PDB file of C-alpha atoms in Angstrom:
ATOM      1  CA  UNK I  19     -13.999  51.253  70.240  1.00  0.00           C
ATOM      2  CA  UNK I  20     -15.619  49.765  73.339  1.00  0.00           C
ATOM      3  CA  UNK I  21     -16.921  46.001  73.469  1.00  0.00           C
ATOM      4  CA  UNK I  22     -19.399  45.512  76.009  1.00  0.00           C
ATOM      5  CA  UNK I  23     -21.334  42.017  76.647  1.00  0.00           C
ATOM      6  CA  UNK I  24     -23.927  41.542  79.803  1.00  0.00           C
ATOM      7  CA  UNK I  25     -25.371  38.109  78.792  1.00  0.00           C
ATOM      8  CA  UNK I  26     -28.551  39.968  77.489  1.00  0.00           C
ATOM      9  CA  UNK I  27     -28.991  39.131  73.799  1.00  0.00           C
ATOM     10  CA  UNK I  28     -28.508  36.181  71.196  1.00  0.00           C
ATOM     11  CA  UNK I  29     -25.326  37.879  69.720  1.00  0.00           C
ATOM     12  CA  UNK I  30     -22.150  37.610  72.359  1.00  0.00           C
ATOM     13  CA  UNK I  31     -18.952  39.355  72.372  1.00  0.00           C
ATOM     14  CA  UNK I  32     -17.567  35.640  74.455  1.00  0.00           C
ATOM     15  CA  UNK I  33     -17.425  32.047  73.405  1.00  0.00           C
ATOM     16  CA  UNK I  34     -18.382  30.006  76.724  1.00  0.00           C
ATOM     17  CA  UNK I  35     -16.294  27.584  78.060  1.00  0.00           C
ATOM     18  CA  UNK I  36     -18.300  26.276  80.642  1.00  0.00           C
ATOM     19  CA  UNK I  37     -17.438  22.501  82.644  1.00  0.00           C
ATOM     20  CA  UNK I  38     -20.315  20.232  81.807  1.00  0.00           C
ATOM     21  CA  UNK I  39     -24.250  19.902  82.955  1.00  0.00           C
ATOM     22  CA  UNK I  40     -25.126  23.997  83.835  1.00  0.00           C
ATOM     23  CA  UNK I  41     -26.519  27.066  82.053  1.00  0.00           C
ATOM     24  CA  UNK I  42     -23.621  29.701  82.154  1.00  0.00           C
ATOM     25  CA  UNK I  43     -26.355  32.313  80.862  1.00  0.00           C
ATOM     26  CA  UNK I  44     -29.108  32.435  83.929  1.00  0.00           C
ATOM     27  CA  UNK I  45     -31.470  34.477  85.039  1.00  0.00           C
ATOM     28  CA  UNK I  46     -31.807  33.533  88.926  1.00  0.00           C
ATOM     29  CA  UNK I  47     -28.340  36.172  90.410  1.00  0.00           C
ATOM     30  CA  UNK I  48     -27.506  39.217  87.795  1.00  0.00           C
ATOM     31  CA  UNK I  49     -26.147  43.067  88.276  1.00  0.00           C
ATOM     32  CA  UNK I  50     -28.652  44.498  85.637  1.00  0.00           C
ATOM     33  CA  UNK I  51     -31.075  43.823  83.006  1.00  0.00           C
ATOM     34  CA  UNK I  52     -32.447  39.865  83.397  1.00  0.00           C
ATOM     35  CA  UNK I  53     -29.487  37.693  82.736  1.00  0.00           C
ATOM     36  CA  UNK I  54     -25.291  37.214  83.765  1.00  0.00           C
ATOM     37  CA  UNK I  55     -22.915  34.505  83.084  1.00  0.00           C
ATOM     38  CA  UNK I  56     -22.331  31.839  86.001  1.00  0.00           C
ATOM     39  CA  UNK I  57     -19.141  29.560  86.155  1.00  0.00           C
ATOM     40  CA  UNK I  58     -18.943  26.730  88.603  1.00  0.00           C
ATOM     41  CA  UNK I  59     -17.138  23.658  89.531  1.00  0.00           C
ATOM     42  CA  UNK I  60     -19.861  20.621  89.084  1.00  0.00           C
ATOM     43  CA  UNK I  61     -17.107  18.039  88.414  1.00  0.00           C
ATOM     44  CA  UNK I  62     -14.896  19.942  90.604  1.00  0.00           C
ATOM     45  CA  UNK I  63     -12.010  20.825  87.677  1.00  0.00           C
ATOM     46  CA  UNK I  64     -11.266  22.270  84.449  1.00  0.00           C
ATOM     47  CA  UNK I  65     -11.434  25.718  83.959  1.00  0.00           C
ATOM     48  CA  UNK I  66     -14.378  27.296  82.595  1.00  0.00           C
ATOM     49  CA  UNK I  67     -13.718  30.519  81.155  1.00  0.00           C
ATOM     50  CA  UNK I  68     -15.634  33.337  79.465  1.00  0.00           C
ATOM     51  CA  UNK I  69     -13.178  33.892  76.125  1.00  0.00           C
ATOM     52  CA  UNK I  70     -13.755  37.264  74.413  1.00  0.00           C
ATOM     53  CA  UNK I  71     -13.551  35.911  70.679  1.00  0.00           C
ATOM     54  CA  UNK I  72     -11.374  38.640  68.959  1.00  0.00           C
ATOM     55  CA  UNK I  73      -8.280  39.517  69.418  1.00  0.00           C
ATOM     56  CA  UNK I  74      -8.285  43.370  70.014  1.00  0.00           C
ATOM     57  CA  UNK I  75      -5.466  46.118  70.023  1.00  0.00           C
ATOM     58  CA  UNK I  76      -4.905  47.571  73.185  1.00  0.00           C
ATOM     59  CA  UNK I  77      -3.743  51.177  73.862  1.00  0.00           C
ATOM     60  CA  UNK I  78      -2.358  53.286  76.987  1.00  0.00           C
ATOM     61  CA  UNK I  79      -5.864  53.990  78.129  1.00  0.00           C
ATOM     62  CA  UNK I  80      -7.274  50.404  77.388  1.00  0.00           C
ATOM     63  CA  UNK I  81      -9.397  48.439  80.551  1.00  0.00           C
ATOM     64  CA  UNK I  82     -11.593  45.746  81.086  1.00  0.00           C
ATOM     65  CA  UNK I  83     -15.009  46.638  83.470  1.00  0.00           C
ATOM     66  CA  UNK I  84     -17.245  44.304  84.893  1.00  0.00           C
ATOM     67  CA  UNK I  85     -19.479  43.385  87.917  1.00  0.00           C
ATOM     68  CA  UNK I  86     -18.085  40.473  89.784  1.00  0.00           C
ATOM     69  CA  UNK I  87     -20.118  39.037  92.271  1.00  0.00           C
ATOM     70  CA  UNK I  88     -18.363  35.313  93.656  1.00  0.00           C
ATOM     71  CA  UNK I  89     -20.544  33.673  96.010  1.00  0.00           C
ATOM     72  CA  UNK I  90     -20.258  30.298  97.853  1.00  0.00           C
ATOM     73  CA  UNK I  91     -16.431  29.238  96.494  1.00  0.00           C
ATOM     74  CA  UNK I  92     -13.665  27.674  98.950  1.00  0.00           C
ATOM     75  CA  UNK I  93     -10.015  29.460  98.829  1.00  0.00           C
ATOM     76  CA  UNK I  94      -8.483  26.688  96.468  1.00  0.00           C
ATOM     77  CA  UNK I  95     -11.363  28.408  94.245  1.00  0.00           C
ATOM     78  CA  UNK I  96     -10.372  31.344  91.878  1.00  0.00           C
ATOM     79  CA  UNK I  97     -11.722  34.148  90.402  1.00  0.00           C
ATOM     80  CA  UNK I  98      -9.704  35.812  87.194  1.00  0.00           C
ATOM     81  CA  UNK I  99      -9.088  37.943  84.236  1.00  0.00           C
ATOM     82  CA  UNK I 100      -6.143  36.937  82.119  1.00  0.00           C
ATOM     83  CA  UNK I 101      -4.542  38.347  78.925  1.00  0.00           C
ATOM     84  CA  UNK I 102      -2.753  36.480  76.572  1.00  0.00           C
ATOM     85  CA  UNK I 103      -0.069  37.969  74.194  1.00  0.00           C
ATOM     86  CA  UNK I 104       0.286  34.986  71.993  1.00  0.00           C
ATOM     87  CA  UNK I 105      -3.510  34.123  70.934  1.00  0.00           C
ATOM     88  CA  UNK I 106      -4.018  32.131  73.990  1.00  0.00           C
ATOM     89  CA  UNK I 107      -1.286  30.194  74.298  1.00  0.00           C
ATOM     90  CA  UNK I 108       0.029  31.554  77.496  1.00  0.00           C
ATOM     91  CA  UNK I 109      -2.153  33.848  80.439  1.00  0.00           C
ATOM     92  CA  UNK I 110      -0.976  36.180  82.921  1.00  0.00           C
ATOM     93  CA  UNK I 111      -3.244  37.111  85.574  1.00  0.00           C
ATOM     94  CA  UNK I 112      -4.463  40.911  86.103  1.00  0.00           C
ATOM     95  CA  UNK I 113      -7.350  39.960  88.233  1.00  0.00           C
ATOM     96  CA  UNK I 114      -7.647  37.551  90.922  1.00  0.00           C
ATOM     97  CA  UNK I 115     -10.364  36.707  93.435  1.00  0.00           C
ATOM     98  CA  UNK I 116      -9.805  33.546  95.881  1.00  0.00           C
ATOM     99  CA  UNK I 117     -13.511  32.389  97.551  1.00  0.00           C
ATOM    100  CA  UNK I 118     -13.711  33.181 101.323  1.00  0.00           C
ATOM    101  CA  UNK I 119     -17.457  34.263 102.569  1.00  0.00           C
ATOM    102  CA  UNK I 120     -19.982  34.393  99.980  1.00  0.00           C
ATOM    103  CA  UNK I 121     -20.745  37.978  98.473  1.00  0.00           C
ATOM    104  CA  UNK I 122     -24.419  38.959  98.380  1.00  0.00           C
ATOM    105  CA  UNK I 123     -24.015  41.490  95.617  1.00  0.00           C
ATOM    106  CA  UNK I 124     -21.891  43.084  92.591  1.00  0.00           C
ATOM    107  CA  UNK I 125     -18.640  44.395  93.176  1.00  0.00           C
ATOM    108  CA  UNK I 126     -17.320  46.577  89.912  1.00  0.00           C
ATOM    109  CA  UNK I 127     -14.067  45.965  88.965  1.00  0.00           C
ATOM    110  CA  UNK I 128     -12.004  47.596  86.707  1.00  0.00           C
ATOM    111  CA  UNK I 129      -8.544  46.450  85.185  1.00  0.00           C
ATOM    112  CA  UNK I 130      -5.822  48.454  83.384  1.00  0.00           C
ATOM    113  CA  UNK I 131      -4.624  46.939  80.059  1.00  0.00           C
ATOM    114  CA  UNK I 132      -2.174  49.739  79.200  1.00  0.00           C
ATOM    115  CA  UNK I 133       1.092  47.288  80.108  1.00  0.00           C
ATOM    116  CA  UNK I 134      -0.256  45.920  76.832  1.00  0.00           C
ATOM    117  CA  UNK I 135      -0.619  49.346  74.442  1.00  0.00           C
ATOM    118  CA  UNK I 136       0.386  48.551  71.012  1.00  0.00           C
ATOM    119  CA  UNK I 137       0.152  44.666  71.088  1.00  0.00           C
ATOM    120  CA  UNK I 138      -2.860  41.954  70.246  1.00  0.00           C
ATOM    121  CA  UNK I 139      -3.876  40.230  72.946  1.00  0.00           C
ATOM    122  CA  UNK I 140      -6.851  37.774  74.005  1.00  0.00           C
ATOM    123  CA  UNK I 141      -8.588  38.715  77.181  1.00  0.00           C
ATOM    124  CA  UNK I 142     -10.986  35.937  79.639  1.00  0.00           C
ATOM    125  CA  UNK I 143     -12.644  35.582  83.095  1.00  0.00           C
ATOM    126  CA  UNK I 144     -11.704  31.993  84.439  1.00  0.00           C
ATOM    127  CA  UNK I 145     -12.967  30.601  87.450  1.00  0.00           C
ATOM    128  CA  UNK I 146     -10.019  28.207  88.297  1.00  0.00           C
ATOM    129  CA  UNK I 147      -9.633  25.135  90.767  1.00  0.00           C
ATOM    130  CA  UNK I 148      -7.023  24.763  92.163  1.00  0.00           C
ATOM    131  CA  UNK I 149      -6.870  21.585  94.390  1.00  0.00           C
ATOM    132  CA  UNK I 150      -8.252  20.754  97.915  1.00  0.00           C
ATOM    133  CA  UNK I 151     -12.015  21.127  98.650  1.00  0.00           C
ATOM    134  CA  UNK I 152     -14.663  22.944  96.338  1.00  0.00           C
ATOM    135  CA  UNK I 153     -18.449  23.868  96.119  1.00  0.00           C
ATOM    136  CA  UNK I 154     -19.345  21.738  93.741  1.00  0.00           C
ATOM    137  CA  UNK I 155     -23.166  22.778  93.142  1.00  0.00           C
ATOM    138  CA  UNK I 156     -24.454  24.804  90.136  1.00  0.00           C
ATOM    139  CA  UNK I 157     -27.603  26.208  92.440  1.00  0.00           C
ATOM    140  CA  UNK I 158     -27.826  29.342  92.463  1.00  0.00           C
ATOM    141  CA  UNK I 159     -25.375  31.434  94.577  1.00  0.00           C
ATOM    142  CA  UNK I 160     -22.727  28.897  94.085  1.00  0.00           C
ATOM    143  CA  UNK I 161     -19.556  29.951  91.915  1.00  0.00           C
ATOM    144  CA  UNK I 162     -18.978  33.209  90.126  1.00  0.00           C
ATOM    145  CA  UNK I 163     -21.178  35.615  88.710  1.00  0.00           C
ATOM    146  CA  UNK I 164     -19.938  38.069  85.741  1.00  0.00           C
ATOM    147  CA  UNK I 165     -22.316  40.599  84.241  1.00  0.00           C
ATOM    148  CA  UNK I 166     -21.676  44.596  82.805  1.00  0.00           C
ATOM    149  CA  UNK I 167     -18.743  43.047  80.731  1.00  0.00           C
ATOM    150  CA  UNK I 168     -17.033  45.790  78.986  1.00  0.00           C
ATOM    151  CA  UNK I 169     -13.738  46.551  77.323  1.00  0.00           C
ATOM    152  CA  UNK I 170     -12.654  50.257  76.483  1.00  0.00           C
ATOM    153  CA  UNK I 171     -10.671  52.096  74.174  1.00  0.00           C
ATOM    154  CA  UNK I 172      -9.578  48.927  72.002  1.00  0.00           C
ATOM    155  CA  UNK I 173      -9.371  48.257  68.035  1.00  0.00           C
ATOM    156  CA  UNK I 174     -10.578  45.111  66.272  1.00  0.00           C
ATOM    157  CA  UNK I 175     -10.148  43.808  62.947  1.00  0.00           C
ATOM    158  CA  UNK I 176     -13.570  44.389  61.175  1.00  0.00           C
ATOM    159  CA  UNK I 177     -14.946  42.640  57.973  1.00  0.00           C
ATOM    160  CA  UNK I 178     -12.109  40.108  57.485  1.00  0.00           C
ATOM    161  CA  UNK I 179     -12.035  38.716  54.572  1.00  0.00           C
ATOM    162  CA  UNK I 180     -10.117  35.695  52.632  1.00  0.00           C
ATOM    163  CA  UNK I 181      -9.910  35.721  48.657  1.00  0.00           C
ATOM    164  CA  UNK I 182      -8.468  33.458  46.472  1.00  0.00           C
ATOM    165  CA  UNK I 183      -5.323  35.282  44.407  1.00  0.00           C
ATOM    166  CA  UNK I 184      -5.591  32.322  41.984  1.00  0.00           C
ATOM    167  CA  UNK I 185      -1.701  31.479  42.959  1.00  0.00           C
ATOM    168  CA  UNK I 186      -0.173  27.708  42.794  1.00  0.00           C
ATOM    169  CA  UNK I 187      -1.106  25.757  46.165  1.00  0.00           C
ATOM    170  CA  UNK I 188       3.117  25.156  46.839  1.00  0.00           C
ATOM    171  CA  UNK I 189       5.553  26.922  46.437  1.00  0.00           C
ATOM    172  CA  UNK I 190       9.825  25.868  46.754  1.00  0.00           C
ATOM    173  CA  UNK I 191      11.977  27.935  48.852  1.00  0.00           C
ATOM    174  CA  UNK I 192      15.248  27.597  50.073  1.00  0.00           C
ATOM    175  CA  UNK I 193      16.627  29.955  52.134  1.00  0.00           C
ATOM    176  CA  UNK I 194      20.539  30.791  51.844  1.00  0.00           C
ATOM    177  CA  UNK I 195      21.265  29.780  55.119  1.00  0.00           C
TER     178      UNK I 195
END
């Protein structure tokens, strides 16, 4: 299956973990149709991230697209997409971008998730600080720009469900050794 999200419509594929006091859906910078997501540094940390909210089954011919476009950011300022293997506990980096000069368009990118075939993972695009100086504006052409999201050739769990089996709420165990 193939999970695609370009900040378009009221029903997103990613929760947004923005820092505080900024849109992270605008309409001002974007690679197609009228809207993208934009992270930035206003309070010059944390980590706001783009978190796709499923965890999905990769295979050998799994991969992440998306149009990156990272404008005014210093080098202590980083671009990313990270997968987890233990629902988010941990992140290794397959993409990174440090700011130099500011881009004035869309670069596509495309990353390889087929380290990962047969295994769960979480997948997000962070914009990281690291330490040392930092645009700190939200205006446009500041920070990163991520539109044309899309994920390929990955399974989901559909239509979960939880029922109630009517069993006891405890249980006693005690293992032989």
């Amino acid at each position: 299956s193939t999970l695609t999200d370009g900040a378009e419509g009221p029903e997103q594929a990613v929760s947004l973990v923005p820092g505080s006091g900024y849109a992270v859906i605008q309409s001002a910078i974007s690679n197609s149709g009228g809207h993208a997501f934009h992270l930035a540094h206003p309070n010059g940390g944390g980590e706001p991230h783009l978190l796709l909210d499923q965890a999905l089954y990769a295979s050998a011919s799994s991969r992440v697209d998306f149009a990156s476009r990272l404008g005014y950011a210093t080098s202590s300022q980083m671009a990313g997409l990270e997968v987890s293997v233990d629902d988010g506990q941990t992140w290794q980096s397959l993409y990174s971008q440090a700011g130099s000069s500011p881009e004035s368009s869309f670069s596509q990118q495309s990353v390889s998730l087929s380290a990962y075939a047969g295994q769960w993972i979480r997948i997000r695009l962070v914009y990281r600080f690291v330490s040392g100086s930092y645009y700190g504006q939200t205006s446009s052409g500041v920070g990163w720009y991520v539109d044309d999201l899309v994920v390929h050739d990955v399974s989901t769990i559909q239509d979960q469900r939880l029922e109630d089996l009517g069993l006891a709420a405890s249980y006693s165990h005690t293992p032989a050794s």
